[in-house]
Each structure stands twice: as C-alpha cells, then as structure tokens.
Amino acid sequence: MSGPVTPTTPPPDAESPQRHEQAPAPGTELGQHYPMCFACGEEQPNGLHLRMFADEGVAVRAQFEVGPPHQGAPGLIHGGLLSLAFDEVMGALHWMMRIPAVTGRLETDFVRPVPLGSTVHFSARCVGVHGRKLYHRAEGRLDSPDGELAAQATALFVEVRLGHFAKHGRAEEVQAVLDNPDDYRMLRAFEVNP
C-alpha cells in the first residue's frame, strides 16, 4: 500500500522489523489476549471472536465471521468494527517481535461494503521500526485470503513497558491478570508481570 506520507508512514531511516527467536511458529494460532476483549475474547458474546495466526516474518493473519451483532447499516458491518479488527490484528504483530506496544494512530480506508455472513480475512505486517515507533500495514479481504479487497489500514504503535497496563488499567482487571497469568497471552508471551 503506497500513498501520501502520513503519521503512519515509516521515516526513510526506519529499520526493518526483526522476528524474535521465540516468536510463535508460522501457522500457530495466537488465541485470545484477554477473555473480555471485544475483538478476540471468548467471553464476549457479541464480540468478533477473531482467530489470529502467526505468519512468516513479522506478520500475522486472522479472520472472523460477520454476524448480526456486527451490523451498522442493515445487513452490513459497522465500519468501526472493521477498524477495531485492524487494531487487534496489527496489535498481534507485537507477539512476533515480543514488544509490548499500544496504538498511537490507526488509519482505515474502506473499499467496499461488507455484508453479514461474510468472512473477513486479514493479513498484517510490520513495515518499519524507528526507536519506540512501530509501523504496520494490513488489509481485509472477503471470504478468502485472496478475495475481494474490503478495507486496508495503516497504524503507528508505540512500545511501552508492561507497567503501562497496570498503571492505566482498572485495578480489578489488573488483579485478575496477576491472579491468573496463564490465562493472558500477554504474560505468556513476555514472561513478566505487568
């Protein structure tokens, strides 16, 4: 994806992303990062229930089925939910680098309407690293990985320390993570406490 220079465009001196030696093998399902996450959580009854998989390099792929709870206009997905899915899928790239990061900016381009009953297939990759800034690109296609392009996105993520989540999260959710670290992908991936 090319176009004008925006805050999600890596600068010319950005470095190539490096896949961590302990990143999940290509094809490995990444699972949920938090049970109540609207994008990937299994305990969200109306959530997207995104299924995400490690890919080659610093890349991931994902998919979800568009159901009635995901409507904006009648019979079509709400565009904000596509942006949410892109945020989640690009956020999963950090498991490939083992870098905790948060979204700084997300830009979504909607190419065509996405009807209920469709399966949206996402592919995402990191395209540059500049200090604490991580630059990502993604696309969503209809009904197969090579299907019609539905939307595309770019993002700027910023590396943070894991303490960021403890400092800014609600105390009861932070405590739940500390009480059950094996249930949370973030702690399993980074093997440290928030």
XYZ file of N, CA and C in Angstrom:
582
model
N 0.853 -1.165 0.000
C 0.000 0.000 0.000
C 0.902 1.233 0.000
N 0.764 2.092 -0.975
C 1.560 3.312 -1.008
C 0.619 4.490 -1.152
N 1.144 5.637 -0.869
C 0.316 6.831 -0.950
C 1.034 7.985 -0.303
N 0.282 8.976 0.162
C 0.910 10.152 0.758
C 1.593 9.808 2.081
N 2.568 10.645 2.440
C 3.247 10.482 3.722
C 2.301 10.951 4.818
N 2.068 10.065 5.798
C 1.188 10.365 6.926
C 1.917 9.983 8.209
N 1.321 10.241 9.371
C 1.967 9.804 10.615
C 2.139 8.287 10.723
N 1.483 7.514 9.852
C 1.656 6.059 9.876
C 2.653 5.575 8.822
N 3.327 6.515 8.161
C 4.358 6.174 7.177
C 5.705 6.123 7.881
N 6.441 5.002 7.768
C 7.751 4.963 8.424
C 8.711 5.975 7.795
N 9.550 6.596 8.611
C 10.532 7.535 8.050
C 11.580 6.784 7.226
N 12.285 7.497 6.362
C 13.273 6.835 5.486
C 14.347 6.053 6.247
N 14.667 6.474 7.468
C 15.715 5.779 8.213
C 15.162 4.712 9.174
N 13.899 4.316 8.992
C 13.329 3.248 9.820
C 14.062 1.941 9.543
N 14.170 1.117 10.560
C 14.822 -0.180 10.427
C 13.802 -1.245 10.055
N 14.290 -2.330 9.491
C 13.420 -3.465 9.196
C 13.054 -4.158 10.502
N 11.808 -4.623 10.632
C 11.413 -5.331 11.854
C 12.126 -6.678 11.939
N 12.367 -7.117 13.160
C 13.033 -8.393 13.377
C 12.114 -9.344 14.128
N 11.913 -10.515 13.579
C 11.122 -11.549 14.245
C 11.936 -12.097 15.407
N 11.328 -12.158 16.589
C 12.002 -12.665 17.777
C 12.237 -14.161 17.635
N 13.349 -14.626 18.138
C 13.679 -16.058 18.015
C 12.664 -16.959 18.716
N 11.926 -16.416 19.695
C 10.913 -17.210 20.391
C 9.485 -16.880 19.936
N 9.354 -16.225 18.797
C 8.022 -15.937 18.251
C 7.327 -17.248 17.915
N 6.003 -17.272 18.007
C 5.284 -18.486 17.635
C 5.588 -18.879 16.183
N 5.663 -20.163 15.931
C 5.943 -20.664 14.579
C 4.819 -20.281 13.627
N 5.144 -20.038 12.352
C 4.096 -19.753 11.374
C 3.008 -20.825 11.415
N 1.763 -20.374 11.371
C 0.632 -21.280 11.434
C 0.080 -21.490 12.834
N 0.817 -21.067 13.862
C 0.368 -21.222 15.242
C -0.775 -20.256 15.536
N -1.860 -20.768 16.094
C -2.954 -19.879 16.489
C -2.534 -19.124 17.742
N -2.746 -17.817 17.732
C -2.300 -16.981 18.842
C -3.274 -16.992 20.007
N -4.536 -17.221 19.769
C -5.506 -17.247 20.862
C -5.867 -15.855 21.337
N -6.751 -15.818 22.315
C -7.208 -14.538 22.859
C -6.131 -13.925 23.736
N -6.114 -12.598 23.787
C -5.163 -11.969 24.701
C -5.826 -11.611 26.021
N -7.165 -11.578 26.034
C -7.910 -11.261 27.248
C -9.330 -11.770 27.019
N -9.915 -12.560 27.933
C -11.224 -13.174 27.674
C -12.360 -12.192 27.380
N -12.287 -10.956 27.893
C -13.360 -9.993 27.674
C -13.068 -9.018 26.537
N -11.966 -9.216 25.810
C -11.650 -8.346 24.680
C -12.758 -8.460 23.638
N -13.290 -7.334 23.182
C -14.368 -7.368 22.197
C -13.886 -7.952 20.871
N -12.613 -7.789 20.554
C -12.100 -8.277 19.275
C -11.800 -9.771 19.301
N -11.150 -10.271 20.359
C -10.703 -11.666 20.339
C -11.194 -12.494 21.520
N -11.816 -11.869 22.513
C -12.179 -12.576 23.736
C -13.286 -13.599 23.559
N -13.069 -14.782 24.115
C -14.049 -15.856 24.026
C -15.270 -15.605 24.911
N -15.139 -14.746 25.917
C -16.241 -14.493 26.842
C -17.108 -13.307 26.430
N -16.824 -12.710 25.270
C -17.648 -11.614 24.746
C -18.721 -12.215 23.844
N -19.971 -12.283 24.297
C -20.982 -12.971 23.493
C -21.214 -12.361 22.114
N -21.077 -11.054 21.973
C -21.299 -10.409 20.679
C -20.020 -9.923 20.029
N -18.875 -10.337 20.568
C -17.593 -9.889 20.042
C -17.289 -10.464 18.670
N -16.149 -10.066 18.142
C -15.737 -10.531 16.817
C -15.198 -11.959 16.853
N -14.652 -12.369 17.984
C -14.048 -13.703 18.120
C -13.016 -13.951 17.014
N -12.178 -12.947 16.799
C -11.104 -13.055 15.814
C -10.225 -14.264 16.110
N -9.885 -14.991 15.071
C -8.908 -16.074 15.183
C -7.652 -15.586 14.473
N -6.550 -15.524 15.222
C -5.313 -14.974 14.681
C -4.221 -16.035 14.672
N -3.364 -15.966 13.646
C -2.322 -16.951 13.446
C -1.009 -16.255 13.107
N 0.087 -16.794 13.623
C 1.411 -16.306 13.245
C 1.641 -16.621 11.776
N 2.345 -15.728 11.094
C 2.698 -15.938 9.697
C 4.216 -15.833 9.583
N 4.739 -15.917 8.375
C 6.180 -15.793 8.144
C 6.641 -14.376 8.461
N 7.873 -14.219 8.921
C 8.426 -12.900 9.211
C 7.686 -12.245 10.358
N 7.571 -10.925 10.295
C 6.816 -10.184 11.314
C 5.445 -9.904 10.705
N 4.642 -10.978 10.668
C 3.332 -10.911 10.028
C 2.361 -11.847 10.730
N 1.086 -11.500 10.653
C 0.016 -12.347 11.176
C -1.134 -12.353 10.176
N -2.000 -13.332 10.342
C -3.234 -13.383 9.568
C -4.356 -13.689 10.535
N -5.563 -13.347 10.143
C -6.710 -13.527 11.041
C -7.980 -13.595 10.217
N -9.068 -13.985 10.895
C -10.366 -13.985 10.228
C -11.477 -13.924 11.261
N -12.640 -13.447 10.811
C -13.852 -13.522 11.628
C -15.064 -13.495 10.722
N -16.133 -14.082 11.242
C -17.396 -14.116 10.510
C -18.251 -12.941 10.948
N -18.796 -12.227 9.978
C -19.633 -11.064 10.247
C -21.051 -11.556 10.552
N -21.494 -11.321 11.783
C -22.811 -11.772 12.205
C -23.744 -10.617 12.515
N -25.005 -10.907 12.844
C -25.998 -9.866 13.138
C -25.573 -8.848 14.198
N -24.832 -9.236 15.266
C -24.434 -8.216 16.249
C -23.431 -7.194 15.719
N -22.886 -7.427 14.535
C -21.838 -6.559 13.995
C -22.364 -5.521 13.008
N -23.679 -5.403 12.873
C -24.289 -4.510 11.884
C -24.150 -3.034 12.242
N -23.988 -2.233 11.213
C -24.145 -0.790 11.285
C -25.411 -0.495 10.508
N -25.260 -0.321 9.193
C -26.431 -0.243 8.320
C -27.039 -1.640 8.226
N -28.321 -1.744 7.977
C -28.944 -3.066 7.909
C -28.231 -3.992 6.917
N -27.815 -5.144 7.414
C -27.188 -6.145 6.564
C -25.726 -5.924 6.270
N -25.128 -4.867 6.828
C -23.719 -4.560 6.576
C -22.979 -4.361 7.891
N -21.694 -4.685 7.889
C -20.894 -4.494 9.098
C -20.754 -3.003 9.410
N -20.661 -2.675 10.675
C -20.347 -1.312 11.108
C -18.868 -1.067 10.816
N -18.564 0.025 10.138
C -17.180 0.315 9.773
C -16.247 0.396 10.967
N -16.759 0.873 12.098
C -15.927 0.955 13.286
C -15.440 -0.406 13.746
N -16.229 -1.446 13.488
C -15.805 -2.790 13.878
C -14.687 -3.300 12.976
N -14.680 -2.867 11.720
C -13.535 -3.210 10.866
C -12.279 -2.528 11.387
N -12.395 -1.266 11.816
C -11.240 -0.576 12.396
C -10.771 -1.284 13.660
N -11.718 -1.708 14.483
C -11.379 -2.473 15.691
C -10.607 -3.735 15.325
N -11.085 -4.456 14.319
C -10.410 -5.687 13.908
C -8.989 -5.394 13.424
N -8.825 -4.340 12.637
C -7.480 -3.980 12.187
C -6.572 -3.657 13.374
N -7.087 -2.926 14.353
C -6.300 -2.585 15.534
C -5.832 -3.855 16.248
N -6.729 -4.801 16.403
C -6.392 -6.049 17.094
C -5.383 -6.874 16.299
N -5.618 -6.988 15.000
C -4.729 -7.805 14.171
C -3.332 -7.189 14.115
N -3.252 -5.880 13.925
C -1.932 -5.250 13.892
C -1.281 -5.274 15.267
N -2.077 -5.194 16.326
C -1.526 -5.322 17.672
C -0.905 -6.686 17.912
N -1.431 -7.716 17.247
C -0.881 -9.068 17.406
C 0.509 -9.197 16.788
N 0.898 -8.265 15.933
C 2.248 -8.310 15.366
C 3.318 -8.238 16.449
N 2.973 -7.654 17.577
C 3.966 -7.473 18.629
C 4.367 -8.792 19.272
N 3.514 -9.835 19.122
C 3.906 -11.158 19.630
C 5.041 -11.720 18.780
N 5.131 -11.297 17.526
C 6.209 -11.776 16.650
C 7.544 -11.137 17.022
N 7.482 -9.921 17.593
C 8.696 -9.207 17.981
C 8.938 -9.263 19.485
N 7.894 -9.696 20.231
C 7.914 -9.724 21.699
C 8.186 -8.324 22.260
N 7.390 -7.373 21.747
C 7.476 -5.980 22.180
C 6.086 -5.542 22.622
N 5.895 -5.161 23.885
C 4.591 -4.612 24.280
C 4.427 -3.212 23.697
N 3.275 -2.965 23.082
C 3.047 -1.675 22.419
C 1.569 -1.340 22.440
N 1.277 -0.062 22.276
C -0.103 0.420 22.221
C -0.300 1.222 20.940
N -1.548 1.331 20.522
C -1.878 2.059 19.306
C -1.684 3.555 19.517
N -0.926 4.176 18.633
C -0.769 5.623 18.649
C -1.674 6.276 17.615
N -1.808 5.629 16.460
C -2.662 6.153 15.391
C -3.069 4.986 14.503
N -4.316 5.022 14.064
C -4.846 3.991 13.177
C -5.614 4.676 12.057
N -5.286 4.357 10.815
C -5.975 4.918 9.654
C -6.575 3.772 8.858
N -7.882 3.849 8.602
C -8.582 2.792 7.881
C -9.199 3.363 6.609
N -9.000 2.663 5.513
C -9.628 3.004 4.241
C -10.634 1.908 3.919
N -11.908 2.303 3.765
C -12.975 1.360 3.465
C -13.155 1.315 1.958
N -13.010 0.142 1.382
C -13.019 -0.005 -0.070
C -14.394 -0.419 -0.581
N -15.062 -1.333 0.137
C -16.383 -1.785 -0.295
C -17.184 -2.230 0.921
N -18.519 -2.250 0.819
C -19.353 -2.718 1.928
C -19.094 -4.203 2.231
N -19.234 -4.555 3.497
C -19.037 -5.941 3.933
C -20.365 -6.463 4.455
N -20.995 -7.392 3.730
C -22.314 -7.882 4.143
C -22.256 -8.911 5.266
N -23.351 -9.013 6.015
C -23.484 -10.068 7.013
C -23.297 -11.414 6.331
N -22.746 -12.350 7.063
C -22.500 -13.678 6.519
C -21.147 -13.802 5.852
N -20.456 -12.691 5.634
C -19.112 -12.732 5.050
C -18.112 -13.180 6.105
N -17.021 -13.731 5.641
C -15.861 -13.951 6.496
C -14.793 -12.983 6.018
N -14.285 -12.157 6.933
C -13.231 -11.205 6.575
C -11.892 -11.836 6.944
N -10.991 -11.888 5.972
C -9.646 -12.440 6.146
C -8.659 -11.284 6.178
N -7.876 -11.223 7.233
C -6.917 -10.138 7.419
C -5.492 -10.652 7.256
N -4.640 -9.808 6.722
C -3.200 -10.044 6.750
C -2.569 -8.738 7.206
N -1.560 -8.846 8.076
C -0.895 -7.658 8.618
C 0.598 -7.921 8.722
N 1.373 -6.855 8.580
C 2.820 -6.984 8.715
C 3.397 -5.678 9.251
N 4.507 -5.812 9.938
C 5.254 -4.641 10.384
C 6.148 -4.225 9.225
N 6.144 -2.933 8.893
C 6.921 -2.444 7.752
C 8.082 -1.547 8.162
N 8.217 -1.257 9.475
C 9.336 -0.435 9.902
C 9.341 -0.200 11.393
N 10.537 -0.003 11.924
C 10.733 0.298 13.344
C 11.639 1.516 13.422
N 11.234 2.496 14.214
C 12.035 3.711 14.379
C 11.996 4.091 15.849
N 13.035 3.728 16.592
C 13.028 3.941 18.041
C 11.903 3.121 18.667
N 11.021 3.794 19.414
C 9.877 3.118 20.045
C 8.679 3.016 19.114
N 8.770 3.560 17.914
C 7.641 3.573 16.992
C 7.681 2.349 16.072
N 6.511 1.706 15.923
C 6.356 0.524 15.089
C 5.301 0.830 14.030
N 5.619 0.612 12.773
C 4.736 0.961 11.663
C 4.182 -0.314 11.027
N 2.861 -0.355 10.872
C 2.200 -1.558 10.379
C 1.285 -1.260 9.200
N 1.033 -2.301 8.392
C 0.106 -2.264 7.262
C -0.761 -3.522 7.327
N -2.011 -3.399 6.909
C -2.912 -4.555 6.906
C -3.980 -4.385 5.839
N -4.568 -5.505 5.462
C -5.709 -5.475 4.565
C -6.699 -6.546 4.981
N -7.962 -6.312 4.631
C -9.030 -7.267 4.891
C -9.701 -7.632 3.579
N -9.875 -8.923 3.349
C -10.460 -9.410 2.101
C -11.675 -10.278 2.399
N -12.599 -10.324 1.461
C -13.857 -11.031 1.655
C -13.764 -12.499 1.270
N -14.168 -13.332 2.207
C -14.444 -14.752 2.024
C -13.271 -15.652 1.674
N -12.079 -15.105 1.457
C -10.868 -15.914 1.312
C -9.667 -14.982 1.418
N -8.495 -15.524 1.724
C -7.307 -14.664 1.807
C -6.998 -13.920 0.519
N -7.486 -14.445 -0.608
C -7.255 -13.792 -1.902
C -8.519 -13.150 -2.449
N -9.544 -13.010 -1.606
C -10.819 -12.465 -2.043
C -10.761 -10.977 -2.337
N -11.913 -10.435 -2.629
C -12.029 -9.018 -2.966
C -11.610 -8.148 -1.779
N -10.821 -7.109 -2.061
C -10.364 -6.197 -1.017
C -11.554 -5.425 -0.453
N -11.724 -5.485 0.861
C -12.817 -4.775 1.531
C -12.329 -3.512 2.228
N -11.139 -3.579 2.828
C -10.601 -2.432 3.561
C -9.106 -2.639 3.749
N -8.421 -1.539 4.022
C -6.993 -1.599 4.329
C -6.692 -0.574 5.403
N -5.597 -0.809 6.118
C -5.284 0.073 7.237
C -3.780 0.215 7.412
N -3.406 1.323 8.020
C -2.036 1.561 8.452
C -2.100 2.000 9.903
N -1.009 1.763 10.621
C -1.012 2.136 12.037
C 0.387 2.473 12.511
N 0.402 3.306 13.522
C 1.608 3.612 14.278
C 1.356 3.102 15.691
N 2.183 2.180 16.152
C 2.133 1.706 17.529
C 3.365 2.221 18.259
N 3.274 2.345 19.572
C 4.378 2.855 20.376
C 4.715 1.825 21.441
N 5.988 1.457 21.499
C 6.446 0.500 22.503
C 6.289 1.092 23.903
N 5.782 0.292 24.830
C 5.622 0.698 26.229
C 6.173 -0.399 27.135
N 6.382 -0.050 28.381
C 6.720 -1.062 29.377
C 5.421 -1.711 29.822
N 5.490 -2.950 30.275
C 4.272 -3.634 30.696
C 3.592 -2.933 31.858
N 4.338 -2.177 32.657
C 3.749 -1.417 33.755
C 2.702 -0.415 33.281
N 2.766 -0.021 32.025
C 1.776 0.894 31.437
C 0.361 0.348 31.655
N 0.171 -0.949 31.439
C -1.157 -1.544 31.538
C -1.636 -1.582 32.992
N -0.715 -1.834 33.916
C -1.084 -1.834 35.335
C -1.418 -0.420 35.803
N -0.668 0.561 35.343
C -0.884 1.940 35.763
C -2.202 2.507 35.249
N -2.563 2.169 34.014
C -3.725 2.788 33.389
C -4.971 1.903 33.353
N -4.834 0.624 33.690
C -5.985 -0.278 33.688
C -6.783 -0.176 34.983
N -7.991 -0.753 34.975
C -8.805 -0.787 36.190
C -8.217 -1.811 37.152
N -8.168 -1.461 38.423
C -7.488 -2.276 39.430
C -7.987 -3.716 39.457
N -9.308 -3.928 39.345
C -9.821 -5.298 39.429
C -9.397 -6.156 38.239
N -9.311 -5.572 37.024
C -8.852 -6.342 35.872
C -7.358 -6.624 35.963
N -6.589 -5.645 36.427
C -5.158 -5.860 36.612
C -4.939 -6.977 37.620
N -5.690 -6.967 38.717
C -5.540 -8.012 39.724
C -5.918 -9.381 39.163
N -6.944 -9.435 38.326
C -7.337 -10.708 37.707
C -6.201 -11.271 36.856
N -5.483 -10.405 36.144
C -4.337 -10.850 35.360
C -3.254 -11.394 36.279
N -2.983 -10.671 37.360
C -1.949 -11.124 38.291
C -2.327 -12.438 38.963
N -3.620 -12.629 39.217
C -4.081 -13.858 39.867
C -4.078 -15.056 38.931
N -4.235 -14.827 37.637
C -4.337 -15.912 36.657
C -3.458 -15.646 35.440
N -2.143 -15.526 35.607
C -1.289 -15.129 34.487
C -1.316 -16.102 33.309
N -1.602 -17.378 33.548
C -1.620 -18.332 32.436
C -2.787 -18.100 31.492
N -3.802 -17.344 31.916
C -4.967 -17.074 31.084
C -4.753 -15.899 30.134
N -3.644 -15.212 30.230
C -3.451 -13.983 29.475
C -2.249 -14.098 28.561
N -2.513 -13.987 27.271
C -1.495 -14.156 26.253
C -0.315 -13.206 26.471
N -0.592 -11.998 26.913
C 0.498 -11.026 27.079
C 1.539 -11.538 28.068
N 1.086 -12.061 29.200
C 2.044 -12.531 30.196
C 2.757 -13.788 29.716
N 2.056 -14.647 29.012
C 2.703 -15.858 28.490
C 3.768 -15.487 27.467
N 3.469 -14.469 26.660
C 4.418 -14.093 25.607
C 5.652 -13.417 26.163
N 5.475 -12.595 27.171
C 6.600 -11.809 27.652
C 7.194 -12.331 28.948
N 6.506 -13.272 29.603
C 7.012 -13.945 30.782
C 7.462 -12.982 31.874
N 6.691 -11.910 32.037
C 6.946 -10.971 33.128
C 5.617 -10.527 33.667
N 5.615 -9.965 34.870
C 4.384 -9.425 35.455
C 4.179 -8.002 34.980
N 2.890 -7.568 34.885
C 2.661 -6.186 34.452
C 3.151 -5.293 35.520
